[in-house]
Coordinates of C-alpha atoms in Angstrom, one line a residue:
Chain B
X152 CA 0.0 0.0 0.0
X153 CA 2.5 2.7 -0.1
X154 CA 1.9 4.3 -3.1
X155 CA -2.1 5.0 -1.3
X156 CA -0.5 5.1 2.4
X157 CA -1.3 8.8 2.2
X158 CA -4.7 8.5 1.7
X159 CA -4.8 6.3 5.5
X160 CA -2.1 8.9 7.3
X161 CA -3.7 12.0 5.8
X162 CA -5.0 14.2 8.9
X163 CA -8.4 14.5 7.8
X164 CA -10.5 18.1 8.3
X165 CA -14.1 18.0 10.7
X166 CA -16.5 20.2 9.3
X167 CA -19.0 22.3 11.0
X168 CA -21.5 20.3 11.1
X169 CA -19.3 17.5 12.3
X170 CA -18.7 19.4 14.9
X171 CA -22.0 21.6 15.6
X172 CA -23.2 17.6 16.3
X173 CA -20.5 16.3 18.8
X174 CA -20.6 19.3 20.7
X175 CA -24.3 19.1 20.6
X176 CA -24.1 15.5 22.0
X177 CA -21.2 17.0 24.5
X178 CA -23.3 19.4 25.4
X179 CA -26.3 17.5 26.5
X180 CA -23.9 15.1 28.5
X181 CA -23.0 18.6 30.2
X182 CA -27.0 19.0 31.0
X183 CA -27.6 15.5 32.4
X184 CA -27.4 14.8 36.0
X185 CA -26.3 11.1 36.9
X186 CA -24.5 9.7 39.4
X187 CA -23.8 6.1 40.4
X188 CA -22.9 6.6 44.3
X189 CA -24.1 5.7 48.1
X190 CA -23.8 9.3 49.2
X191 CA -21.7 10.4 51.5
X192 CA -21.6 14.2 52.7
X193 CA -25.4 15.4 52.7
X194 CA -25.6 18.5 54.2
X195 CA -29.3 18.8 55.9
X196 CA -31.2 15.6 56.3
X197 CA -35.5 16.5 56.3
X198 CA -36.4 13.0 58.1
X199 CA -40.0 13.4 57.5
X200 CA -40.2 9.2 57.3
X201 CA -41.7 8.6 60.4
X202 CA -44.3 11.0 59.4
X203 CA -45.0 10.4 56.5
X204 CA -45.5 6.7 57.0
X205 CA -47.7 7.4 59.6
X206 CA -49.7 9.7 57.6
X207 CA -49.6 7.6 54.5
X208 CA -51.3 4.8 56.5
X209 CA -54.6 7.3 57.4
X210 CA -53.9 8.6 53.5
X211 CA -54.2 5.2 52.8
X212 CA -57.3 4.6 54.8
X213 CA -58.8 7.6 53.5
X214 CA -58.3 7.1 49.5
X215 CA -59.6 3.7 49.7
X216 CA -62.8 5.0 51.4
X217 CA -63.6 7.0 48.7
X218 CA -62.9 4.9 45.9
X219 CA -65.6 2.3 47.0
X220 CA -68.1 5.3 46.5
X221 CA -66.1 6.8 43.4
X222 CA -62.9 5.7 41.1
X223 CA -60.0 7.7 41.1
X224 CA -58.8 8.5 37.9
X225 CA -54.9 8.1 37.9
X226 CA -52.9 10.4 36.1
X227 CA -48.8 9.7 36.2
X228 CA -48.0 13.3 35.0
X229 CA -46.3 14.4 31.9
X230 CA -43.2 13.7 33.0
X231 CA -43.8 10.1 33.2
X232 CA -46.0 9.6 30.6
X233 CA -42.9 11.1 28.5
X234 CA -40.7 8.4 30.5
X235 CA -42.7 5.6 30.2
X236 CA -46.1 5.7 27.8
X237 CA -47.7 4.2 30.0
X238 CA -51.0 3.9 28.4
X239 CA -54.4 5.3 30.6
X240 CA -55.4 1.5 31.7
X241 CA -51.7 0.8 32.8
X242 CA -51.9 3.8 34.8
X243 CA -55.2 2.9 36.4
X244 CA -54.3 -1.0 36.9
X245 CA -50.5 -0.6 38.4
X246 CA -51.5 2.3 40.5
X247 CA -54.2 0.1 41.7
X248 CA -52.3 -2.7 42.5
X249 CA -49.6 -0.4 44.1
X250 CA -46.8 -1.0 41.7
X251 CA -46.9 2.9 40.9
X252 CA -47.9 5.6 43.3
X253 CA -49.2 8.7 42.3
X254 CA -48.4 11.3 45.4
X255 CA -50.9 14.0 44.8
X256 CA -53.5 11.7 45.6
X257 CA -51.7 10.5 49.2
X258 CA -53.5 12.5 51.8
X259 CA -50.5 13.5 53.3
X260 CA -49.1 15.1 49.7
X261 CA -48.3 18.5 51.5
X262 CA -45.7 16.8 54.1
X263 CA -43.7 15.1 51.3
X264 CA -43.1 19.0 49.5
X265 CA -39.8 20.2 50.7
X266 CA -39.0 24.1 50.0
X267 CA -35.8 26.0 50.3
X268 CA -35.3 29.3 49.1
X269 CA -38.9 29.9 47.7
X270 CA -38.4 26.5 45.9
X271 CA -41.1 23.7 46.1
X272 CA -40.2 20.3 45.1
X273 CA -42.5 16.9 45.4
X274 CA -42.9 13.6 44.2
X275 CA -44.6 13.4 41.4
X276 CA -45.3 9.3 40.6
X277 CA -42.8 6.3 41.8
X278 CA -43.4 3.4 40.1
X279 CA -40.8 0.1 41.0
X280 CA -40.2 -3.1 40.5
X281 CA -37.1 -5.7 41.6
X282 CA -34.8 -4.2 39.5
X283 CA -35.7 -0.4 38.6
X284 CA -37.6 2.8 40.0
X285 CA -39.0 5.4 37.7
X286 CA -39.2 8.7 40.2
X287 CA -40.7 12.3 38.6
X288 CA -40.3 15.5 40.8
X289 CA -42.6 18.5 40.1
X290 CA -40.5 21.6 40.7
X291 CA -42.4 25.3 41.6
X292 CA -41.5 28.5 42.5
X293 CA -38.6 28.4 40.1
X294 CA -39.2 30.3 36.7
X295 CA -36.6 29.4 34.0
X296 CA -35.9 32.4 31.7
X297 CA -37.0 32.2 28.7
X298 CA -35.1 29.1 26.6
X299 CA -33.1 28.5 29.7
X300 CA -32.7 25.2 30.3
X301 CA -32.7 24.2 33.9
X302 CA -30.6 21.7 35.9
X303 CA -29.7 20.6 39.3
X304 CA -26.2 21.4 40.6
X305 CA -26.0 17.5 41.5
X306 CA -28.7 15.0 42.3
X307 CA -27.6 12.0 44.7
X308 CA -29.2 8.9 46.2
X309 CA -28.9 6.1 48.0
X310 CA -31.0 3.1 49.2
X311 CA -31.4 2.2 53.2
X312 CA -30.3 4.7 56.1
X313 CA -26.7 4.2 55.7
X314 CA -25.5 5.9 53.3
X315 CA -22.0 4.5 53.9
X316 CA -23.4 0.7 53.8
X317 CA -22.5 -1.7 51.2
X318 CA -26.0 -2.5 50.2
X319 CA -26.9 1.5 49.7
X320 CA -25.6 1.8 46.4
X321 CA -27.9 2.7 43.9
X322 CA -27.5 3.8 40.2
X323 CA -29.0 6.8 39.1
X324 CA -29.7 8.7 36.0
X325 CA -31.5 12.0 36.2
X326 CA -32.9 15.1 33.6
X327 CA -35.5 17.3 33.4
X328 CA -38.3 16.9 31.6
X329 CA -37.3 18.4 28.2
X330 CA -37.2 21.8 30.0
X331 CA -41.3 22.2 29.8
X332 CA -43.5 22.3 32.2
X333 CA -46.4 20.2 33.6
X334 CA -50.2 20.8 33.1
X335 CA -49.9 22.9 36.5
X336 CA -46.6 24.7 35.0
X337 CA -44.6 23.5 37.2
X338 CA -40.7 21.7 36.0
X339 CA -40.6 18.1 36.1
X340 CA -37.3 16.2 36.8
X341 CA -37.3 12.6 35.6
X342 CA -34.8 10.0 37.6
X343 CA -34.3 6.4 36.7
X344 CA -32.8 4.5 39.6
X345 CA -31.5 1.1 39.2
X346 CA -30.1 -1.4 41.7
X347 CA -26.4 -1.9 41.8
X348 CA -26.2 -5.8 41.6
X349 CA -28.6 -8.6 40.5
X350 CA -29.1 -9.4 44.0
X351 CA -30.4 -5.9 45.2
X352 CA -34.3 -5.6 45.1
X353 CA -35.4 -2.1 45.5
X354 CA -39.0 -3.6 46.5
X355 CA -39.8 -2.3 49.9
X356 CA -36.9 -0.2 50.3
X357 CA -35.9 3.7 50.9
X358 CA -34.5 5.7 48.3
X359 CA -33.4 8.7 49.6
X360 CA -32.6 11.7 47.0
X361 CA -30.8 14.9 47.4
X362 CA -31.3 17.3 45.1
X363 CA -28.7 20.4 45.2
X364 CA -28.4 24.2 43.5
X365 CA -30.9 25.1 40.9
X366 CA -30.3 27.1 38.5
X367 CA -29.1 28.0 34.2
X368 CA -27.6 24.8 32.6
X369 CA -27.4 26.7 29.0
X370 CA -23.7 26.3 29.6
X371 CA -21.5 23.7 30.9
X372 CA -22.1 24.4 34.4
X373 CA -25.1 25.3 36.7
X374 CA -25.4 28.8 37.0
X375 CA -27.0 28.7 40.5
X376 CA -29.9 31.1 40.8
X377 CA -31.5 28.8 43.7
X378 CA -28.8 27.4 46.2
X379 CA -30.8 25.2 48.1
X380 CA -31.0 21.5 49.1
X381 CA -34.3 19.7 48.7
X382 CA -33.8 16.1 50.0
X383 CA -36.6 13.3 50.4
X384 CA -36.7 9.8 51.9
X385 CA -39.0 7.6 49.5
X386 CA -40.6 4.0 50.5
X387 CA -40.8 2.3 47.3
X388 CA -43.5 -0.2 47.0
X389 CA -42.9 -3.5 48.0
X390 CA -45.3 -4.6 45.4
X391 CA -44.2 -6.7 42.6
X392 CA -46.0 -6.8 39.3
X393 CA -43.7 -9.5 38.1
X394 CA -44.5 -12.7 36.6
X395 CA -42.1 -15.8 36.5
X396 CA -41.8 -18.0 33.7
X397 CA -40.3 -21.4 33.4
X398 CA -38.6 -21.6 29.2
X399 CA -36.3 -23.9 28.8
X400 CA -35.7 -23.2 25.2
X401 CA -32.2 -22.7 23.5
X402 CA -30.9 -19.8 22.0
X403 CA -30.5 -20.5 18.6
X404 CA -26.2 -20.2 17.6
X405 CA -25.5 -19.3 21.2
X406 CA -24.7 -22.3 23.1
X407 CA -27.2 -21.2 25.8
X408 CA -30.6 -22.5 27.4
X409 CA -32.9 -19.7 28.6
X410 CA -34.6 -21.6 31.5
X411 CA -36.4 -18.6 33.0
X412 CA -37.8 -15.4 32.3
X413 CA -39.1 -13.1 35.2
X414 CA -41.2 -10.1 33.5
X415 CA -42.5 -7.1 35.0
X416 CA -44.2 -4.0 33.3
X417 CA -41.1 -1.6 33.3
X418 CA -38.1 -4.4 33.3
X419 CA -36.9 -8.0 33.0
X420 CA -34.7 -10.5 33.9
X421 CA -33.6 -14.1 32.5
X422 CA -31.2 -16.6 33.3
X423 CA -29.8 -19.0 31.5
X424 CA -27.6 -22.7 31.0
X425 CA -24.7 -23.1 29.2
X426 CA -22.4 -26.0 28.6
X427 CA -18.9 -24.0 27.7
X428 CA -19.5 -20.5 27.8
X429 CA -18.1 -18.5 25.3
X430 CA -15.1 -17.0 25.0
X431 CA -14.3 -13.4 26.4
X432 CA -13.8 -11.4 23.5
X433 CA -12.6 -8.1 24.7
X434 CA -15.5 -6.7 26.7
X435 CA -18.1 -9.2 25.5
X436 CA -19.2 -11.9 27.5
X437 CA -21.1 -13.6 24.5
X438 CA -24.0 -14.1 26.7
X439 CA -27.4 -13.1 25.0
X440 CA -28.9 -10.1 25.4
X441 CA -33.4 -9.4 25.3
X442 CA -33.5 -6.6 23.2
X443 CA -37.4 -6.0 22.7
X444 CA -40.6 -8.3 22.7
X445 CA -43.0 -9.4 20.6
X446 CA -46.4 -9.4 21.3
X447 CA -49.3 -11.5 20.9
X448 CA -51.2 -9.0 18.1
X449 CA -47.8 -9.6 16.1
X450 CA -46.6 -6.2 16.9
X451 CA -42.3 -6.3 17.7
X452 CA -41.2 -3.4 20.1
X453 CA -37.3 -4.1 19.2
X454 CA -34.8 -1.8 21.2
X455 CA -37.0 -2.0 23.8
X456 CA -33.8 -2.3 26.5
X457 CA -31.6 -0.4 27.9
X458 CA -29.4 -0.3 31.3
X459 CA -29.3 -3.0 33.7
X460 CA -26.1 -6.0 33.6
X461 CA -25.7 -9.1 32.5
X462 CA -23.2 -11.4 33.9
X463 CA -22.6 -15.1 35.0
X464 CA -23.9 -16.8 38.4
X465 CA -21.0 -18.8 39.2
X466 CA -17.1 -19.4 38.5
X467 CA -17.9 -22.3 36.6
X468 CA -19.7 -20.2 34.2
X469 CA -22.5 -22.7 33.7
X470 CA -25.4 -19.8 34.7
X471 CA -25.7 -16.4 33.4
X472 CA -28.4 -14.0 33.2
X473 CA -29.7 -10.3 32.2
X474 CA -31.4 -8.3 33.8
X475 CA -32.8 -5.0 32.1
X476 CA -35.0 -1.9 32.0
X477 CA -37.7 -1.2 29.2
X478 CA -38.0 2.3 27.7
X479 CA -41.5 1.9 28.3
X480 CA -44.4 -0.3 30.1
X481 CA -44.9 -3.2 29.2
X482 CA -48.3 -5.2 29.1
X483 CA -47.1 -8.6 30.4
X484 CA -50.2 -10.7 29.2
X485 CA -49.7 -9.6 26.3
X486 CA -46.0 -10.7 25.5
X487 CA -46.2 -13.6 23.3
X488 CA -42.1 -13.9 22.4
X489 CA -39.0 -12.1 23.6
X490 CA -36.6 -10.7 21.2
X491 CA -33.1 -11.9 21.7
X492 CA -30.0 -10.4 20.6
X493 CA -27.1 -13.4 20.1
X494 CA -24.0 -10.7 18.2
X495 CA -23.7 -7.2 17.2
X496 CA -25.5 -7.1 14.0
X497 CA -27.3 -9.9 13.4
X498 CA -31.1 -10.1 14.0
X499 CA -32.7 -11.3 17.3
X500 CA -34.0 -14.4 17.6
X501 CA -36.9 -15.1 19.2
X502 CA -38.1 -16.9 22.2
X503 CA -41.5 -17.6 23.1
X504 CA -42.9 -17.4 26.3
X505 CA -45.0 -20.2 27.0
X506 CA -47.4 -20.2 29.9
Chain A
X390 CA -4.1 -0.4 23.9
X391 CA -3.8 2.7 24.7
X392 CA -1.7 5.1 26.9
X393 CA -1.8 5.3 30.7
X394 CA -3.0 8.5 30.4
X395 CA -6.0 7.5 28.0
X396 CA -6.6 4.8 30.6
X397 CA -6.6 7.3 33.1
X398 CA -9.5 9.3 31.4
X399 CA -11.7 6.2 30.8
X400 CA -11.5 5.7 34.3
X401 CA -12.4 9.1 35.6
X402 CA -15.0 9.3 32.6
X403 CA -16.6 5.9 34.1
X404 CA -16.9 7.8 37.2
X405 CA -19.2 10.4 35.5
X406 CA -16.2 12.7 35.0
X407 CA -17.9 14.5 32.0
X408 CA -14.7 16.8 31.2
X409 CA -12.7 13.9 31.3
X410 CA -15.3 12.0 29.0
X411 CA -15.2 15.3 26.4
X412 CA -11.7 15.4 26.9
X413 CA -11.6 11.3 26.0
X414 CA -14.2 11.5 23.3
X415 CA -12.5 14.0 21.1
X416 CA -8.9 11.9 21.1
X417 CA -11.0 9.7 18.7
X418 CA -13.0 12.6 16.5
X419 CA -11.0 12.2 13.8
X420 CA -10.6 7.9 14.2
X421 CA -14.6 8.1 14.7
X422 CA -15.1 10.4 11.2
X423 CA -12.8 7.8 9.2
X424 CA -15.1 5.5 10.1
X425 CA -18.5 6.6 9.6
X426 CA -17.4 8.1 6.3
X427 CA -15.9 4.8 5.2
X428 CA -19.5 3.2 6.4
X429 CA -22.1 6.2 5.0
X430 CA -20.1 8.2 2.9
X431 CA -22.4 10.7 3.5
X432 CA -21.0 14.2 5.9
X433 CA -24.2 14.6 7.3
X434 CA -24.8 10.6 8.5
X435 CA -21.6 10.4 9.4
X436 CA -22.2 13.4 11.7
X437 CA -25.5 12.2 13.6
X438 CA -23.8 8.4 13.9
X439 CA -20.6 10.3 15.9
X440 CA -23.7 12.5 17.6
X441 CA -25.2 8.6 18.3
X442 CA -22.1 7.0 19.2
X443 CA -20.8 9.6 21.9
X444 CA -24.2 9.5 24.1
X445 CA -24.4 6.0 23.3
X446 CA -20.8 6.2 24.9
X447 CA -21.7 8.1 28.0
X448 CA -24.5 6.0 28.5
X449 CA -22.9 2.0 28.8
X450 CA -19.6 3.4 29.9
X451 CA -19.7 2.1 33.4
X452 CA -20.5 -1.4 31.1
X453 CA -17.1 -1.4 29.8
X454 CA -14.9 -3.8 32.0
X455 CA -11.6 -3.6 30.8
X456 CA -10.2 0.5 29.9
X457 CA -7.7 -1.0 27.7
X458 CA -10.2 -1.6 25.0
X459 CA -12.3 1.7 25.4
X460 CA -11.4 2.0 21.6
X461 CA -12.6 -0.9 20.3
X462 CA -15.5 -0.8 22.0
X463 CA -16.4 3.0 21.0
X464 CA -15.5 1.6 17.4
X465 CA -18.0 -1.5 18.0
X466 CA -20.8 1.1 19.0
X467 CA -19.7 3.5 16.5
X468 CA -20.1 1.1 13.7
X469 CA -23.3 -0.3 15.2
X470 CA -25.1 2.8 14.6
X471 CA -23.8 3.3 11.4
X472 CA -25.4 0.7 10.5
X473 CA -28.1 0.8 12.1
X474 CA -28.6 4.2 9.9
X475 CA -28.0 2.2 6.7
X476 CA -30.8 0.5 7.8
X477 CA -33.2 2.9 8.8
X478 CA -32.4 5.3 5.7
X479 CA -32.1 2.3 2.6
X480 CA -33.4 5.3 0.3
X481 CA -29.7 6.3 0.3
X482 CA -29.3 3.2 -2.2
X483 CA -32.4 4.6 -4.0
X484 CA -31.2 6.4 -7.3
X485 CA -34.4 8.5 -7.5
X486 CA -34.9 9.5 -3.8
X487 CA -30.7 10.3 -4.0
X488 CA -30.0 14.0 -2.8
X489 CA -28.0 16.3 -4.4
X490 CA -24.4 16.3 -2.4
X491 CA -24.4 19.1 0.3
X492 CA -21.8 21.6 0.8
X493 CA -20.4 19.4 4.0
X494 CA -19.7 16.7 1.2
X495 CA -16.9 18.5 0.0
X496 CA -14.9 17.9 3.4
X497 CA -11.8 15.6 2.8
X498 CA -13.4 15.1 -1.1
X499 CA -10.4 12.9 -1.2
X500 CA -10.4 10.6 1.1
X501 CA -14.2 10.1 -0.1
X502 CA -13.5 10.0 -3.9
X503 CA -10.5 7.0 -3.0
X504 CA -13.2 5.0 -0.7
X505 CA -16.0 5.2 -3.0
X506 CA -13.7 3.1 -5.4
X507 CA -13.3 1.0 -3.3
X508 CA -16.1 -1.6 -2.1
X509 CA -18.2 -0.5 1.0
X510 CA -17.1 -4.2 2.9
X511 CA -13.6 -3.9 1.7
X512 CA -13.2 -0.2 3.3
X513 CA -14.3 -0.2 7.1
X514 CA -11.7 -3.1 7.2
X515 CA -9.2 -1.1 5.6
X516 CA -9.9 1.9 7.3
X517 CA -9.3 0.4 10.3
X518 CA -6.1 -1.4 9.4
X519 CA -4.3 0.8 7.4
X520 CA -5.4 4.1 9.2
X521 CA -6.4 3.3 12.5
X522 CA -3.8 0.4 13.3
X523 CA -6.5 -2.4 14.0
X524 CA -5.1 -5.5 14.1
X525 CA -6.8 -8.6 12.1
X526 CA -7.8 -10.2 14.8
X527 CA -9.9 -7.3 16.4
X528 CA -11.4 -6.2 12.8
X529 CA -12.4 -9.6 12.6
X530 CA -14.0 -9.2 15.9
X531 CA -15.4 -5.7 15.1
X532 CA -17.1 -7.1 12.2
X533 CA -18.2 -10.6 13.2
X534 CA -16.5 -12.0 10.4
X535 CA -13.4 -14.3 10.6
X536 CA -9.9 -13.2 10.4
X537 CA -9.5 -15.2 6.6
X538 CA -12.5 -13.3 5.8
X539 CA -10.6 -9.6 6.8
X540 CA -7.0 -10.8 4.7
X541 CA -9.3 -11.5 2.0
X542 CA -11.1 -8.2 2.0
X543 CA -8.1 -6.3 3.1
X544 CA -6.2 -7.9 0.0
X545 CA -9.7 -7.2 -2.8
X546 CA -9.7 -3.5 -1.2
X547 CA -6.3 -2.9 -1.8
X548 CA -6.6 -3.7 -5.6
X549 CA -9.8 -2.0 -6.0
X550 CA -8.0 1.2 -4.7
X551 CA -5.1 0.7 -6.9
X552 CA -6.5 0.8 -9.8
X553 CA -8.2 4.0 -9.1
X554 CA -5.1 5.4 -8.3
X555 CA -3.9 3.9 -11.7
X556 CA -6.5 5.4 -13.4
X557 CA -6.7 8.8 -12.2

């Protein structure tokens, strides 16, 4: 090749656009608040727990009285409903069964709003499973100038009371909702928490978030116009919406048996057999991936995943399984097949679910 | 593999060090650009797949186990979602829906005039070997195809490009 080396050594020239997109992409990184931490350092603790459990209890009491006279209609918000498209009926039936909760209907609403320097924050809708926690905050009392877009300083959690403990770490990934406001005009800050390991449940636990400095994040820093510290001890459900499924069913040019699929409406997980696993190749454990689902009116919702681990069960390597967050909720009843991902570019194959 | 200090900046970018991920993203621009023009030959594709492929990045960073191959894997994703816009956009292989080139097209018109002599299969391979030091073994990887598979390619590429060099 040396007569054409030049045109492989040749310092090649990124245009504008090249690079109006990166930085776009740079830039948006810059806006997003995540952090994967047990928290250490939080400055003012509001330990409204007690009190709030108690009052959720008579809330409790008090919402079910009414609905034997009248249904509630649930409404998630436009934050979630961005998150998750959750359609109406899934809203109704998982805040029924208690997978989600919708705050503004707990009777004790007012005593989970924290304010700090003429800013109001609140739960908005929690909704949890095993694996994941979808959390949306309404923010007031904060008015972004115009085409600001607004960001927290930093946003931390952890699970438990400890924040130092072992089994506190929680993942988190955190943005505002598109920069708009609700149907009350009020911000909405979206957070998707997701256990550390696949032997964390989040079911019946605490999440405790901080959220710190509010302000301008049109550049690549907050531009505090609210210092203040807004922190809030959560009790997820301890509902589960899951449902377990024995497969047993190979996946085609893998060298693994699925033998068990446990399916909720926001995420999944599956484990598997194997013989020999497959080689290490770099980064890639070779173990398959569910990347979407089919459904029983033929419809495939591919790139359905995202987040979550896979890895093997043992130093033998003889189990291995996934577990994974959906982009949005998922009808279990109505998955016929899942959609599994064997190598980069090739198409999924599917497995059926069987019940 | 790549230098301590590039392994230093993975490492601090896995820990949601977003300077550190910038600062780490833009070593590969350039490498990232070779490749999604050898892929989509197009300015503007090529500019939404690096646009793709540095969220992507930020995203399933914490995912990546071993820092040494932070490039191959940001290569793997890269050329993941270039082809996933080949597949999304197959009117760019229609003749009647093709648009007129846009100004960004004239960028590096010769590195584009040389690849689009040359096979679209034959040049990620070469891209990556000749220009981005790839060895076989990882192309082969990269592309799911075997390493006999990458000589052979490597060695129909080369031809196909010289004799566009001949003839020019």
């Amino acid at each position: 090749m040396s007569g054409n080396r030049d045109l492989f050594s040749e310092n090649v020239e990124l245009s504008e656009l090249v690079l109006e997109k990166t930085n776009r992409a740079f830039e948006q990184i810059r806006k997003e608040d995540r952090i994967f931490m047990k928290q250490t350092g939080v400055r003012r603790k509001k330990w409204f727990q007690t009190q709030a459990a108690a009052a959720a209890c008579v809330g409790l009491l008090a919402v079910s009285g009414v609905s034997a006279f009248a249904a509630i209609h649930h409404y998630w918000g436009s934050g979630m409903d961005g998150m998750l498209q959750a359609s109406d009926s899934e809203q109704q039936s998982l805040t029924e069964d208690g997978v989600a909760k919708v705050y503004r209907e707990d009777a004790s609403y007012a005593s989970y709003r924290v304010s700090d320097q003429g800013v109001t924050i609140a739960p908005e809708t929690v909704i949890v499973d095993e694996h994941f926690a979808y959390l949306t905050f309404a923010i007031s009392g904060y008015s972004p100038a115009e085409g600001e877009e607004t960001g927290f300083e930093s946003v931390s959690a952890y699970l438990g009371d400890d924040p130092q403990a072992e089994d506190a770490w929680v993942n988190v990934v955190g943005t505002m909702y598109d920069g708009e406001t609700d149907r009350d005009g009020e911000l909405v800050y979206m957070i998707e928490a997701q256990a550390a390991d696949d032997q964390t449940s989040l079911l019946g636990k605490t999440l405790n978030v901080s959220f710190q400095g509010l302000g301008s994040a049109a550049q690549a820093r907050i531009d505090n116009a609210v210092d203040g510290s807004w922190e809030f001890a959560l009790p997820l459900s301890n509902v589960s919406a899951a449902e377990d499924i024995a497969v047993a069913q190979d996946v085609a040019d893998s060298g693994f048996t699925m033998t068990s699929v446990r399916i909720s409406p926001i995420s999944i997980r599956v484990d598997y057999e194997v013989d020999e696993a497959p080689q290490l190749h770099e980064d890639e454990l070779g173990i398959p991936e569910v990347t979407g689902v089919l459904l029983k009116d033929g419809t495939k919702i591919t790139d359905l995943t995202g987040g979550g681990s896979v890895g093997y069960t043992d130093d033998a390597k003889t189990g291995a399984y996934q577990f994974t967050g959906f982009g949005q909720v998922i009808a279990v009843d109505e998955v016929a097949a899942l959609l599994v991902s064997v190598a980069p570019q090739t198409q999924p194959v599917e497995i059926a679910l069987d019940r | 593999m790549q230098s301590s200090e590039t392994r230093i900046l993975v490492k601090r970018a896995q820990r949601h060090d977003k300077d550190a991920f910038t600062e780490l993203m833009q070593l590969y621009m350039k490498d990232m650009y070779r490749t999604a023009i050898a892929i989509l030959m197009n300015e503007e594709d090529a500019a939404d797949a690096m646009q793709d492929t540095i969220l992507a990045c930020w995203e399933k960073l914490h995912t990546l186990k071993n820092t040494a191959y932070f490039k191959t894997w940001m290569t793997r994703i890269l050329i993941n979602c270039c082809y996933d816009m080949l597949r999304a956009h197959p009117a760019h292989e229609d003749v009647e829906l093709y648009e007129e080139p846009s100004v960004w097209d004239e960028y590096n018109l010769e590195l584009k005039e040389a690849y689009a002599a040359v096979d679209e299969r034959y040049r990620v391979p070469m891209e990556l070997y000749y220009s981005q030091g790839f060895r076989i073994r990882e192309i082969a990887e990269l592309l799911s195809i075997s390493q006999n598979t990458v000589k052979t390619w490597l060695s129909r590429g080369r031809k196909q490009l010289q004799k566009y060099y001949r003839d020019c």
